[in-house]
Amino acid sequence: MSVVTTYAVEGMTCGGCANRVRSALTTGIPGVDVIEVDPKAGRVQLSSAAPVSEEAVQAAVEKSGYRFAGILS
């Protein structure tokens, strides 16, 4: 069973932004299976086999140059 969590990320405006965030999350967080990034809505959705720490997501997002704004769902 997968764990799906949606996070708010501020500052993304285009596909290039989405790619930077996606790349940071895939290289920075082991065990993440699916990452959907919607730059216009400012959302990132992660799917993983086990829960991912909010701190790990925040670190990866901020490393990519964007502002982590918390968990949406």
GROMACS .gro file of C-alpha atoms in nm:
model
   73
    1MET     CA    1   0.000   0.000   0.000
    2SER     CA    2   0.135   0.341  -0.097
    3VAL     CA    3   0.146   0.652   0.117
    4VAL     CA    4   0.045   0.961  -0.083
    5THR     CA    5   0.112   1.308   0.058
    6THR     CA    6   0.062   1.649  -0.103
    7TYR     CA    7   0.281   1.945  -0.013
    8ALA     CA    8   0.265   2.318  -0.090
    9VAL     CA    9   0.567   2.466  -0.266
   10GLU     CA   10   0.592   2.838  -0.343
   11GLY     CA   11   0.784   3.006  -0.622
   12MET     CA   12   0.739   2.755  -0.906
   13THR     CA   13   0.618   2.911  -1.230
   14CYS     CA   14   0.696   2.671  -1.515
   15GLY     CA   15   0.791   2.323  -1.627
   16GLY     CA   16   1.157   2.395  -1.562
   17CYS     CA   17   1.076   2.475  -1.199
   18ALA     CA   18   0.882   2.149  -1.173
   19ASN     CA   19   1.177   1.955  -1.316
   20ARG     CA   20   1.419   2.109  -1.063
   21VAL     CA   21   1.191   2.023  -0.771
   22ARG     CA   22   1.126   1.670  -0.905
   23SER     CA   23   1.498   1.609  -0.950
   24ALA     CA   24   1.580   1.731  -0.598
   25LEU     CA   25   1.311   1.507  -0.449
   26THR     CA   26   1.413   1.195  -0.643
   27THR     CA   27   1.780   1.231  -0.555
   28GLY     CA   28   1.727   1.357  -0.200
   29ILE     CA   29   1.462   1.117  -0.070
   30PRO     CA   30   1.505   0.740  -0.100
   31GLY     CA   31   1.194   0.527  -0.144
   32VAL     CA   32   0.979   0.778  -0.332
   33ASP     CA   33   0.798   0.603  -0.618
   34VAL     CA   34   0.593   0.873  -0.790
   35ILE     CA   35   0.633   1.249  -0.786
   36GLU     CA   36   0.376   1.477  -0.944
   37VAL     CA   37   0.459   1.847  -0.954
   38ASP     CA   38   0.203   2.114  -1.049
   39PRO     CA   39   0.390   2.447  -1.069
   40LYS     CA   40   0.080   2.658  -1.138
   41ALA     CA   41  -0.104   2.522  -0.833
   42GLY     CA   42   0.212   2.516  -0.621
   43ARG     CA   43   0.166   2.151  -0.530
   44VAL     CA   44   0.393   1.849  -0.508
   45GLN     CA   45   0.248   1.501  -0.456
   46LEU     CA   46   0.469   1.215  -0.339
   47SER     CA   47   0.384   0.847  -0.338
   48SER     CA   48   0.602   0.609  -0.140
   49ALA     CA   49   0.591   0.267   0.023
   50ALA     CA   50   0.652   0.422   0.367
   51PRO     CA   51   0.587   0.768   0.510
   52VAL     CA   52   0.842   1.034   0.412
   53SER     CA   53   0.954   1.286   0.674
   54GLU     CA   54   0.835   1.642   0.626
   55GLU     CA   55   1.188   1.760   0.706
   56ALA     CA   56   1.334   1.555   0.418
   57VAL     CA   57   1.082   1.702   0.173
   58GLN     CA   58   1.148   2.054   0.301
   59ALA     CA   59   1.525   2.012   0.267
   60ALA     CA   60   1.496   1.881  -0.090
   61VAL     CA   61   1.253   2.156  -0.196
   62GLU     CA   62   1.466   2.431  -0.046
   63LYS     CA   63   1.780   2.281  -0.200
   64SER     CA   64   1.613   2.322  -0.540
   65GLY     CA   65   1.558   2.693  -0.468
   66TYR     CA   66   1.189   2.704  -0.378
   67ARG     CA   67   0.995   2.766  -0.058
   68PHE     CA   68   0.841   2.470   0.123
   69ALA     CA   69   0.502   2.578   0.263
   70GLY     CA   70   0.388   2.261   0.444
   71ILE     CA   71   0.162   1.960   0.404
   72LEU     CA   72  -0.169   2.005   0.222
   73SER     CA   73  -0.299   1.650   0.262
   0.00000   0.00000   0.00000
